[in-house]
PDB file of C-alpha atoms and ligand atoms in Angstrom:
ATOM      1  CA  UNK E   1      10.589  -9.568  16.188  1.00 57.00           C
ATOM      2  CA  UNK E   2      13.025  -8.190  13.383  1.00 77.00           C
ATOM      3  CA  UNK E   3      13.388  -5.679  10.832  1.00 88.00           C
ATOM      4  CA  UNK E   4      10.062  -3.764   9.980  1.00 95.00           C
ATOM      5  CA  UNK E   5       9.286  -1.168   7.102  1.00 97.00           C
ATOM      6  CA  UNK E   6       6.607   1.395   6.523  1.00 98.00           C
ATOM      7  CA  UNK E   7       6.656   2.271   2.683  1.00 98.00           C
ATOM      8  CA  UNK E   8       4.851   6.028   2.589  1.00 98.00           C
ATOM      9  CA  UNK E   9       3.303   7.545  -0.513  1.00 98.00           C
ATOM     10  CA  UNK E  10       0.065   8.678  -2.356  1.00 98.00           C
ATOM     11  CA  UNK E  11      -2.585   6.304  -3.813  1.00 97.00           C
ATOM     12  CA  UNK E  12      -0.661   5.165  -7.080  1.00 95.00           C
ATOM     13  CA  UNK E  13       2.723   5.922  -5.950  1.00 97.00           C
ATOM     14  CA  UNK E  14       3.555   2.631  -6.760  1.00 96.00           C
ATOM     15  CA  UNK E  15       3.670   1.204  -2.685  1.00 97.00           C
ATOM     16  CA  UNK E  16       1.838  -2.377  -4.122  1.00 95.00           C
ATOM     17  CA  UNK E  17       4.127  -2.485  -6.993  1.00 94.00           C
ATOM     18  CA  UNK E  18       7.345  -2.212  -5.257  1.00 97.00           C
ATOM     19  CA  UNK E  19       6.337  -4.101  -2.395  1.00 96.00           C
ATOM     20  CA  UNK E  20       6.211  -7.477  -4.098  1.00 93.00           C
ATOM     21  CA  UNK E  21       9.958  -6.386  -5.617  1.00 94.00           C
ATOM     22  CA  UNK E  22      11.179  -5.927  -2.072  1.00 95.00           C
ATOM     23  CA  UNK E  23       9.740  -8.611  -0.045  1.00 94.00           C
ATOM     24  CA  UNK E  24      10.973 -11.233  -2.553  1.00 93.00           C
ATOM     25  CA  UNK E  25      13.853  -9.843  -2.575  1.00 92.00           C
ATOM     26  CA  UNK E  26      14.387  -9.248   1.051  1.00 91.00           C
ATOM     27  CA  UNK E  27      12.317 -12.329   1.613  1.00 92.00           C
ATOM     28  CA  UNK E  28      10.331 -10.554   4.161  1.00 94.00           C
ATOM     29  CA  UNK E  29       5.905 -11.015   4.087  1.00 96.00           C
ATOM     30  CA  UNK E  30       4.376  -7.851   2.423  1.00 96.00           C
ATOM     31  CA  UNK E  31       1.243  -6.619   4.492  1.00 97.00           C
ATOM     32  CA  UNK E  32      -0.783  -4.488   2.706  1.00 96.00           C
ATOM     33  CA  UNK E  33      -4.171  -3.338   3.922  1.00 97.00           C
ATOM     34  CA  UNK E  34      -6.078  -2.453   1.185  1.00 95.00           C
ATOM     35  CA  UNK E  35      -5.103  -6.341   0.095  1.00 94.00           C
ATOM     36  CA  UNK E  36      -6.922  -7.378   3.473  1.00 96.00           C
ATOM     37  CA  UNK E  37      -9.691  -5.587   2.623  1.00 96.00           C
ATOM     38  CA  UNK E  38     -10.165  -6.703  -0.356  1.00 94.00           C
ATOM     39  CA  UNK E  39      -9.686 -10.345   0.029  1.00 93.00           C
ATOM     40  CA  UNK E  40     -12.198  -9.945   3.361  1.00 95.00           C
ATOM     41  CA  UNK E  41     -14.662  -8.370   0.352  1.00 93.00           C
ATOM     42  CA  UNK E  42     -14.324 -10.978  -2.295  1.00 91.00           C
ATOM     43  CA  UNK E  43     -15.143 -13.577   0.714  1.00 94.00           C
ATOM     44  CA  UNK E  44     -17.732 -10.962   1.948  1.00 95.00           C
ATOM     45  CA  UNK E  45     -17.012 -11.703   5.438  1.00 95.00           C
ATOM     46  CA  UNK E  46     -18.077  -9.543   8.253  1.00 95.00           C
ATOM     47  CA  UNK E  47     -14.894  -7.043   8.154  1.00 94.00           C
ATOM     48  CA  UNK E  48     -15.419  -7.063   4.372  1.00 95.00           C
ATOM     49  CA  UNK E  49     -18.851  -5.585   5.011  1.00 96.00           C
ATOM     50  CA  UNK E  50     -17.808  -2.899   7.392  1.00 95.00           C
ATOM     51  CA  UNK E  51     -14.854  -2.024   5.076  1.00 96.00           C
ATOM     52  CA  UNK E  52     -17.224  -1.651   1.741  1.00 95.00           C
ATOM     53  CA  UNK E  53     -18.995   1.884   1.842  1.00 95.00           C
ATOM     54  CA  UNK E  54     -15.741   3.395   2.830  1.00 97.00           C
ATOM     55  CA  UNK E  55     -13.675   1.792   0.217  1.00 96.00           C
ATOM     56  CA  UNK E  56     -16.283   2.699  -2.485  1.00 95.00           C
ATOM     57  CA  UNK E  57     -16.304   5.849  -1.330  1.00 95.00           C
ATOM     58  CA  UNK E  58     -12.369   6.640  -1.259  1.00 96.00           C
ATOM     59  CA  UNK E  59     -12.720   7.225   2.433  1.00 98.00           C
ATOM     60  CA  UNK E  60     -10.480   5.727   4.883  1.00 98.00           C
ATOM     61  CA  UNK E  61     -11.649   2.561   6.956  1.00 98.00           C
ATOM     62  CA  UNK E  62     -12.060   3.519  10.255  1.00 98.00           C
ATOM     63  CA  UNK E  63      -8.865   3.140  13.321  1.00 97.00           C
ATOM     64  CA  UNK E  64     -11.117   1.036  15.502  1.00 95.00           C
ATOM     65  CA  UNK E  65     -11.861  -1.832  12.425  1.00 96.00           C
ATOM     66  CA  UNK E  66      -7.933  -1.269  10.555  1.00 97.00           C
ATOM     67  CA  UNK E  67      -5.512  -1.511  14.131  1.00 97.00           C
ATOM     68  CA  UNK E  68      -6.918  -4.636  15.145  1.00 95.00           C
ATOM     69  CA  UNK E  69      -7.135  -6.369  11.203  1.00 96.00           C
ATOM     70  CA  UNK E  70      -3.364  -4.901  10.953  1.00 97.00           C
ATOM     71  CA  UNK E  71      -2.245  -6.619  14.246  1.00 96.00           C
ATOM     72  CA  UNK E  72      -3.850  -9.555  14.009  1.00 95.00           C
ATOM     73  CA  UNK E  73      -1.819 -10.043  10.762  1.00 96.00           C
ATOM     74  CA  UNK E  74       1.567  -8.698  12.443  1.00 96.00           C
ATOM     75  CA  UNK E  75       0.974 -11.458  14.761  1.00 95.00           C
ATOM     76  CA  UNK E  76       1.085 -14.280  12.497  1.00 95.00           C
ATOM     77  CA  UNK E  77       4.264 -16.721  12.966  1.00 94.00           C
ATOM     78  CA  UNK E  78       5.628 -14.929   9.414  1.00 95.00           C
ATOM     79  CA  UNK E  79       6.209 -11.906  10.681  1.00 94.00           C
ATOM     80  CA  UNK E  80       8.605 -12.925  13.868  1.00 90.00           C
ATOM     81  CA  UNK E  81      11.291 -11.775  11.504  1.00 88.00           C
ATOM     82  CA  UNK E  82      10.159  -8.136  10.244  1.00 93.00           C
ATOM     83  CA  UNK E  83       7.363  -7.095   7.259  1.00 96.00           C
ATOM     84  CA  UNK E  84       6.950  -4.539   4.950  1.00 97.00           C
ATOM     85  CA  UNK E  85       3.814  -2.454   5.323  1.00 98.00           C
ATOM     86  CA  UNK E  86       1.736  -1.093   2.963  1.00 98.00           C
ATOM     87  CA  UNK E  87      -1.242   1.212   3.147  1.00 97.00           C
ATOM     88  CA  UNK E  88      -0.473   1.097   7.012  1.00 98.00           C
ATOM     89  CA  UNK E  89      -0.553   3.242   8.788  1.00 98.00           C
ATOM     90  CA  UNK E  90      -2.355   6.174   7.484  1.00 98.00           C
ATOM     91  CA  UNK E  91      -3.226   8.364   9.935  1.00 98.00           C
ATOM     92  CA  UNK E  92      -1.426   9.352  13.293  1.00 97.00           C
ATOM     93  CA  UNK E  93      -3.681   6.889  15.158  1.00 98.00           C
ATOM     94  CA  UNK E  94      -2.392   4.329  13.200  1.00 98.00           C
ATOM     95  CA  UNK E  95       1.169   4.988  13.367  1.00 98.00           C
ATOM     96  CA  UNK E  96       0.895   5.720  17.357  1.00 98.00           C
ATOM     97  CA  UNK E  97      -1.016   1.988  17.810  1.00 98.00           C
ATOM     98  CA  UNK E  98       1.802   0.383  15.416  1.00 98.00           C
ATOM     99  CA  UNK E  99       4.769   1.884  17.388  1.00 97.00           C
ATOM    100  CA  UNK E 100       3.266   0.691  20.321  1.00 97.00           C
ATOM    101  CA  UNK E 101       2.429  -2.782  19.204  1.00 96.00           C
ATOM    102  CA  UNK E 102       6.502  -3.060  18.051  1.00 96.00           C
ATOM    103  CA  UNK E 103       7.196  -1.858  20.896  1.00 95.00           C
ATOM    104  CA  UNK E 104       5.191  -4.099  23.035  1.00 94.00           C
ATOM    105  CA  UNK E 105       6.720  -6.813  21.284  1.00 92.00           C
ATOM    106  CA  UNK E 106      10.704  -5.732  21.706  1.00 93.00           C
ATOM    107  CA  UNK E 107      10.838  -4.352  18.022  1.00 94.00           C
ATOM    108  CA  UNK E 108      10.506  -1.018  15.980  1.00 94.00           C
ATOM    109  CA  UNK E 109      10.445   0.894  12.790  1.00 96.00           C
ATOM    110  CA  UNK E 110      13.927   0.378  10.913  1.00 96.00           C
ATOM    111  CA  UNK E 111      12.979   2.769   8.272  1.00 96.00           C
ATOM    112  CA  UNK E 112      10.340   4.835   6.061  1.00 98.00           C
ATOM    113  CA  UNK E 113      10.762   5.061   2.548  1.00 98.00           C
ATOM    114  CA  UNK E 114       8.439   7.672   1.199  1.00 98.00           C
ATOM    115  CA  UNK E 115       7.772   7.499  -2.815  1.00 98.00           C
ATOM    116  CA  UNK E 116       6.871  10.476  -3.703  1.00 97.00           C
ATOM    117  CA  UNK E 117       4.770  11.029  -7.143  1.00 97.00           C
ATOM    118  CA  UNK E 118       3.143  13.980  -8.282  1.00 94.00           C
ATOM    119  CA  UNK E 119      -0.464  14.538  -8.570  1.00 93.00           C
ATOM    120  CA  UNK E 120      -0.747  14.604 -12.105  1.00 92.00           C
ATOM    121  CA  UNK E 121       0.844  11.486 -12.870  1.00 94.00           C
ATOM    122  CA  UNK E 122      -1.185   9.561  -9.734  1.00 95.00           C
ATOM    123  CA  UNK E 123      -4.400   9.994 -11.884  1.00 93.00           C
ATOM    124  CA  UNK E 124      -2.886   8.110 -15.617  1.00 93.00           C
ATOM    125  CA  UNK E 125      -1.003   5.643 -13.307  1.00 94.00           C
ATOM    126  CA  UNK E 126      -4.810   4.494 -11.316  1.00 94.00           C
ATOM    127  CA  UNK E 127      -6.746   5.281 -14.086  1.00 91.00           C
ATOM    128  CA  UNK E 128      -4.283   2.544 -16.655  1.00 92.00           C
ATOM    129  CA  UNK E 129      -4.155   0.223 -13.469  1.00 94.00           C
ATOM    130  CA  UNK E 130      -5.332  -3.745 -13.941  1.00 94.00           C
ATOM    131  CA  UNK E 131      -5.582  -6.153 -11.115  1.00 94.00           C
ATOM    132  CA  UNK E 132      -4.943 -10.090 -10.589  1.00 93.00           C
ATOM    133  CA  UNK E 133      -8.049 -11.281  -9.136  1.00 90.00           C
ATOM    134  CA  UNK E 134      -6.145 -14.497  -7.125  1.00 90.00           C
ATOM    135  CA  UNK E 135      -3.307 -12.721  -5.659  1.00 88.00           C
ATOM    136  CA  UNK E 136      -3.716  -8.475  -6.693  1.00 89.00           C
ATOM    137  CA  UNK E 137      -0.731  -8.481  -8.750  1.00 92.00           C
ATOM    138  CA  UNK E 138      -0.622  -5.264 -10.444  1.00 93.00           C
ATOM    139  CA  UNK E 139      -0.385  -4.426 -13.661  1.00 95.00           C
ATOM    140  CA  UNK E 140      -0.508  -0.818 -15.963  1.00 94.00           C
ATOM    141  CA  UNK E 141      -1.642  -0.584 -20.003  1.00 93.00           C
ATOM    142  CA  UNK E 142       1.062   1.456 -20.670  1.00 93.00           C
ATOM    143  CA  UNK E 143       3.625   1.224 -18.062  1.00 93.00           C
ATOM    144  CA  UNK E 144       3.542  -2.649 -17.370  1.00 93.00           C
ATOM    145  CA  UNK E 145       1.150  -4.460 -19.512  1.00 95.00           C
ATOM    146  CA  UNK E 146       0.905  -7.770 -19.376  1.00 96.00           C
ATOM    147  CA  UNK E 147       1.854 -10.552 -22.038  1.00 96.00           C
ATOM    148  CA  UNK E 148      -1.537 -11.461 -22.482  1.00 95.00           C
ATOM    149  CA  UNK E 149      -4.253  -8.860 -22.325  1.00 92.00           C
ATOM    150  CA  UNK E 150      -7.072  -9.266 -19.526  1.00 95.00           C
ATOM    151  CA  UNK E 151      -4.698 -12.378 -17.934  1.00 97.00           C
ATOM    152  CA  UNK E 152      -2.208 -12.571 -15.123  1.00 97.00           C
ATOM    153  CA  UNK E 153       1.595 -12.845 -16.160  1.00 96.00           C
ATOM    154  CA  UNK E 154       2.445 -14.271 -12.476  1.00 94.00           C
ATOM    155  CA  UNK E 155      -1.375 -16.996 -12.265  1.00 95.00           C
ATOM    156  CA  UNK E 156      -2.665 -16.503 -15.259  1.00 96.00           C
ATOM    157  CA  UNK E 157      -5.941 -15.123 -13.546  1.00 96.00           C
ATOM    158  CA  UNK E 158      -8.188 -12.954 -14.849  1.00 96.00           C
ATOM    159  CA  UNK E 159      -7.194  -9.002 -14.624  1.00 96.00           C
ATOM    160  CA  UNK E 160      -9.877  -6.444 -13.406  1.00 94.00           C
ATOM    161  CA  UNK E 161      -9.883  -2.823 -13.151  1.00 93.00           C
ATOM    162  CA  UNK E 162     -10.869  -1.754  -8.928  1.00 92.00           C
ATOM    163  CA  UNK E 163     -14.162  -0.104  -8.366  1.00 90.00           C
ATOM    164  CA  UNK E 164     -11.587   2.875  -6.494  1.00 93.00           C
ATOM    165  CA  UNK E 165     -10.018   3.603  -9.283  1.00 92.00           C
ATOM    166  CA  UNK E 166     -12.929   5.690 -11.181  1.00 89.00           C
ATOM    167  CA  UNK E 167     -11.536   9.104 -11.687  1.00 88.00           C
ATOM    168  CA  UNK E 168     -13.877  10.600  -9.019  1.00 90.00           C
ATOM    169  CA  UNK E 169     -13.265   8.363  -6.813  1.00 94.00           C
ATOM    170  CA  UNK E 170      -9.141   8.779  -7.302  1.00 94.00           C
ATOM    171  CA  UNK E 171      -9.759  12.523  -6.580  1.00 94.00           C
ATOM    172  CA  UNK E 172     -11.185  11.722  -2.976  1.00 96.00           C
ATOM    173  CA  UNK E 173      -8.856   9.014  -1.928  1.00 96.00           C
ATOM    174  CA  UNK E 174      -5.793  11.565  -2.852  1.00 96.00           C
ATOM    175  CA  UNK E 175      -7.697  14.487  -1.278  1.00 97.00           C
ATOM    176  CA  UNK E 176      -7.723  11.951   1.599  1.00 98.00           C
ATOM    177  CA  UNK E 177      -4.100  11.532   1.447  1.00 98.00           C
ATOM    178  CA  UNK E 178      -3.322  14.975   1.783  1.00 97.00           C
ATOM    179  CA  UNK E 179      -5.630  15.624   4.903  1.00 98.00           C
ATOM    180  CA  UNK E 180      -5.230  12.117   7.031  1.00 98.00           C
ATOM    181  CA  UNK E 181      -2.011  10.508   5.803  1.00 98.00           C
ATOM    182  CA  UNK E 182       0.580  13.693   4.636  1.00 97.00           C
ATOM    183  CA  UNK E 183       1.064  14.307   8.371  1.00 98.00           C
ATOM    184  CA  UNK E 184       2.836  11.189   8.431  1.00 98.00           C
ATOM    185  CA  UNK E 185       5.560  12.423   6.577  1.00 98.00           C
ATOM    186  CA  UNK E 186       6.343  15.342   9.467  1.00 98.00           C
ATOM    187  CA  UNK E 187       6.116  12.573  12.201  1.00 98.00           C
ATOM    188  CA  UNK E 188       8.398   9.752  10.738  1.00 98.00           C
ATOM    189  CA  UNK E 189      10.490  12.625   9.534  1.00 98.00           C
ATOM    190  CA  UNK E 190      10.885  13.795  13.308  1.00 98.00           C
ATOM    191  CA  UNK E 191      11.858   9.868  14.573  1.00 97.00           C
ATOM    192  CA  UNK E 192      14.723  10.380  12.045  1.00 97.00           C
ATOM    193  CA  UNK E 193      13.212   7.307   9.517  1.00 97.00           C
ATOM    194  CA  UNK E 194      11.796   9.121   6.708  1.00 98.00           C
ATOM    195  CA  UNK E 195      14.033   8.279   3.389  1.00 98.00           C
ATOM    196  CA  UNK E 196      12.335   9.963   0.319  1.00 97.00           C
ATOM    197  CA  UNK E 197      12.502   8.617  -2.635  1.00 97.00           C
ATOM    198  CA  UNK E 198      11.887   9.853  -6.398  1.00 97.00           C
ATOM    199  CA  UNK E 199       8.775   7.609  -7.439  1.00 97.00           C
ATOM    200  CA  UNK E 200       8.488   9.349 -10.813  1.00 97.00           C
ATOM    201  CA  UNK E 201      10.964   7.868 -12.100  1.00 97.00           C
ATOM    202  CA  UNK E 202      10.750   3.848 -13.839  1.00 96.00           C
ATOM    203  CA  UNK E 203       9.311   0.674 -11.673  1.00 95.00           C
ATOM    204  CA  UNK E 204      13.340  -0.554 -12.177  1.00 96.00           C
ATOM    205  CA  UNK E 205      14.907   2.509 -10.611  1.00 97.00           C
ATOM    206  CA  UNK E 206      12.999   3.606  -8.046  1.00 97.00           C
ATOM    207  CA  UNK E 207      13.141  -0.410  -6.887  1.00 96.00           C
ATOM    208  CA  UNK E 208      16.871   0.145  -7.348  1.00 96.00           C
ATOM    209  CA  UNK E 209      16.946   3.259  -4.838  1.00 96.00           C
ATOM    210  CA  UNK E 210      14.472   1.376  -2.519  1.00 96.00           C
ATOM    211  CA  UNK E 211      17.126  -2.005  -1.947  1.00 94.00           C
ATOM    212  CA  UNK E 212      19.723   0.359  -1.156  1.00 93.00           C
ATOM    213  CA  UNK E 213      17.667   2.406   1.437  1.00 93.00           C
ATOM    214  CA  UNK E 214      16.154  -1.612   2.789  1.00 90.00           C
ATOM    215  CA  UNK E 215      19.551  -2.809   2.866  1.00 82.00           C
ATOM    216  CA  UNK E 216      18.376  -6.140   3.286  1.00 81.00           C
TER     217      UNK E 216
HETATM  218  P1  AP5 T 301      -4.915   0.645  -0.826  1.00 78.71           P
HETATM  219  O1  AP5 T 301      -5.161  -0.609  -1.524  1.00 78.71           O
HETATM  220  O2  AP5 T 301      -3.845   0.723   0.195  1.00 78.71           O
HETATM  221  O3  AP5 T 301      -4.739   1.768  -1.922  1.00 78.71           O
HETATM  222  P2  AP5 T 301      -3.781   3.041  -2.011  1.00 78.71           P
HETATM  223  O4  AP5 T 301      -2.955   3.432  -0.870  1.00 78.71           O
HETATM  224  O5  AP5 T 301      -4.715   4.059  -2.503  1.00 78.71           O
HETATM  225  O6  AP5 T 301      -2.689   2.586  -2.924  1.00 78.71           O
HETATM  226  P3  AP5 T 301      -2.850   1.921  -4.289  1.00 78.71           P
HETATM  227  O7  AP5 T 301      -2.954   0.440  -4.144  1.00 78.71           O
HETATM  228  O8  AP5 T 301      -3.967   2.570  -5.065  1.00 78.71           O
HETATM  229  O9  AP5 T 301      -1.515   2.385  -5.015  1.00 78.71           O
HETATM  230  P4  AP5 T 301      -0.025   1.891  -4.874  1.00 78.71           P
HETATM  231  O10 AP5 T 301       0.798   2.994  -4.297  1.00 78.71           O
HETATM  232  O11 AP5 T 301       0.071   0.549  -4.241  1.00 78.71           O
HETATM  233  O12 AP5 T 301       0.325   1.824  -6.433  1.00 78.71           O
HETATM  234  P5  AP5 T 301       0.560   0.555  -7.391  1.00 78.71           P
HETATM  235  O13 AP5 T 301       1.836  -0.123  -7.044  1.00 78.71           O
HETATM  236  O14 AP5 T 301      -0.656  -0.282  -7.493  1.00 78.71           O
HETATM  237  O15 AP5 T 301      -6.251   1.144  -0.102  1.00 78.71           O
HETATM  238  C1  AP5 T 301      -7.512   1.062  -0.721  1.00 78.71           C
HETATM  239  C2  AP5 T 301      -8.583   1.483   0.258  1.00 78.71           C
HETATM  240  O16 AP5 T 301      -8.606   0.597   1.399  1.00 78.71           O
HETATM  241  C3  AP5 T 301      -8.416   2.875   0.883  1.00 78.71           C
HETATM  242  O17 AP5 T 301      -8.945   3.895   0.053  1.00 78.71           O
HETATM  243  C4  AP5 T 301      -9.189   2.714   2.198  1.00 78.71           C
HETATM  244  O18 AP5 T 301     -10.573   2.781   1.990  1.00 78.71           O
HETATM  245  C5  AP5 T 301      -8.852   1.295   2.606  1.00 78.71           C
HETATM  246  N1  AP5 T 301      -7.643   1.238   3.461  1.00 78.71           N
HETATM  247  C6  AP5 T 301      -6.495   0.583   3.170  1.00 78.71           C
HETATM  248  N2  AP5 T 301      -5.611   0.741   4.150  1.00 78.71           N
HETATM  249  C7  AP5 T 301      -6.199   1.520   5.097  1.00 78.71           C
HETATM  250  C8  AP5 T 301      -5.778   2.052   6.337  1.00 78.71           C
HETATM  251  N3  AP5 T 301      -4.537   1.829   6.822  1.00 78.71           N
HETATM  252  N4  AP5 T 301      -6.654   2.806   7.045  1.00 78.71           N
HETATM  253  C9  AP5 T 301      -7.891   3.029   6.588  1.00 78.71           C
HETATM  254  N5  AP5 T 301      -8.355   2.578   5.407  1.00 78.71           N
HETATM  255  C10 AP5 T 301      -7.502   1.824   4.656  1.00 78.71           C
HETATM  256  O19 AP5 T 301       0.809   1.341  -8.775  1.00 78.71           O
HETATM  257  C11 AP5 T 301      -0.256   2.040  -9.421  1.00 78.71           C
HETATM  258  C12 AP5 T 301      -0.157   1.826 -10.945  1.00 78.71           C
HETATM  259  O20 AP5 T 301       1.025   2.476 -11.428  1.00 78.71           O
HETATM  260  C13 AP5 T 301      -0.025   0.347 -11.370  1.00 78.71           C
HETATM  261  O21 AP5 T 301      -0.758   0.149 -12.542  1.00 78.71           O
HETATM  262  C14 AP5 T 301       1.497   0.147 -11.617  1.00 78.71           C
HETATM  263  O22 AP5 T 301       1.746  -0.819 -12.612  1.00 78.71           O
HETATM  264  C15 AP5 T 301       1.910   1.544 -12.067  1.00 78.71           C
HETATM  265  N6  AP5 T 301       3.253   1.916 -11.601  1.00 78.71           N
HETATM  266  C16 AP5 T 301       3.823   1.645 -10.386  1.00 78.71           C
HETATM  267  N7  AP5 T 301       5.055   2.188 -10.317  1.00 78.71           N
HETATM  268  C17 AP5 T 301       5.257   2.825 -11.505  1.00 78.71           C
HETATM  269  C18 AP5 T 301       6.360   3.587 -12.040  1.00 78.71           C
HETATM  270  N8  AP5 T 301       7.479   3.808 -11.337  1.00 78.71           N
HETATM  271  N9  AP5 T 301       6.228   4.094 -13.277  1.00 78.71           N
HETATM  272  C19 AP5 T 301       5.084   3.903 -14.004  1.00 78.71           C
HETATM  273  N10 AP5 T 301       4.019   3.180 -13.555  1.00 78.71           N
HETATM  274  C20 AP5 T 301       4.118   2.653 -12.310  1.00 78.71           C
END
């Protein structure tokens, strides 16, 4: 297994966004959870049904259901070369079971970029957010709207604004942050791969600082 990256940060940061910049780039898959989830919803499979409530609610999806989805992924024949995770992992649980999968498997952690956003600014960047139904490409009314309104630059699918982005619901899922994901920061921080980076600044240059931390 190769080169694999954990990309920390609030709801909103902008972890989705950049993503797709890097792993084209880098040419590496981009796993992001909440995508999973999602895409298990729309299908309403069985793991999109356990997922639901907690999603609605802003609440995490339990360890026990997200490990096993996450790894089952990471074992796919597209990851033998490294991935870029997103959304995962987000609580200690979750980062203990991933450095133990890598490990299991001969590879590790190459590096943790954390984007960090204040709180302020996570609320208009979720609350302006639009969605690509096909593929979740992500879009913002003011800070990346698309050519056409309501439509897809990348498929030309329809846009739609997520249920978990109502303002109430924003509050809980970055209340969540703070109490089950923050203490990631202090542990990946410890293993000597935390890089922080400025997320306030434009899409363009915090993708800028984030290929020179990659490096791929
Ligand atoms: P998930 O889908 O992972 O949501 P999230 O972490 O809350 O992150 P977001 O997708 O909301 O934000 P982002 O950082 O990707 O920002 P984006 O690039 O879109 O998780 C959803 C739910 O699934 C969770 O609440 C939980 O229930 C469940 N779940 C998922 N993973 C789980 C796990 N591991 N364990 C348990 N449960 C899990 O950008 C936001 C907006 O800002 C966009 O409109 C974008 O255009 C704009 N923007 C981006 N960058 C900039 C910039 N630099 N300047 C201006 N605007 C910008």
């Amino acid at each position: 297994m190769g080169k694999f990256y954990v990309l920390l940060g609030p709801p909103g940061a902008g972890k989705g966004t950049q993503a797709a910049i890097i792993s084209e780039k880098c040419d590496i898959p981009h796993i992001s959870s909440g995508n999973i989830f999602r895409e298990n919803l729309q299908n309403d499979t069985v793991l999109g049904q356990k997922a639901k409530s907690y999603m609605e609610k802003g609440e995490l999806v339990p360890d026990d259901i997200t490990i096993g989805m996450v790894e089952d992924r990471l074992e796919k024949e597209d990851c033998k070369n490294g991935a870029l995770l997103d959304g995962f992992p987000r609580t200690p649980n979750q980062a203990r079971a991933l450095d133990s999968f890598l490990e299991s498997n001969g590879a590790a952690i190459k590096c943790v970029p954390f984007i960090n956003v204040d709180e302020k600014e996570l609320i208009e960047r979720l609350s302006g957010r639009w969605t690509c139904k096909a593929e979740g490409h992500v879009f913002h009314t003011k800070y990346k709207p698309p050519k056409e309104p309501g439509k897809c630059d990348i498929d030309g699918s329809d846009l739609y604004q997520r249920k978990d982005d109502k303002r109430e619901t924003v509050e809980q899922r970055i209340k969540v942050y703070f109490k089950q994901t923050s203490p990631l920061i202090a542990y990946y921080r410890e293993k000597g791969l935390l890089v922080e980076i400025d997320g306030s600044k434009t899409i363009e240059e915090v993708s800028d600082a984030l290929i020179n931390v990659v490096q791929c």
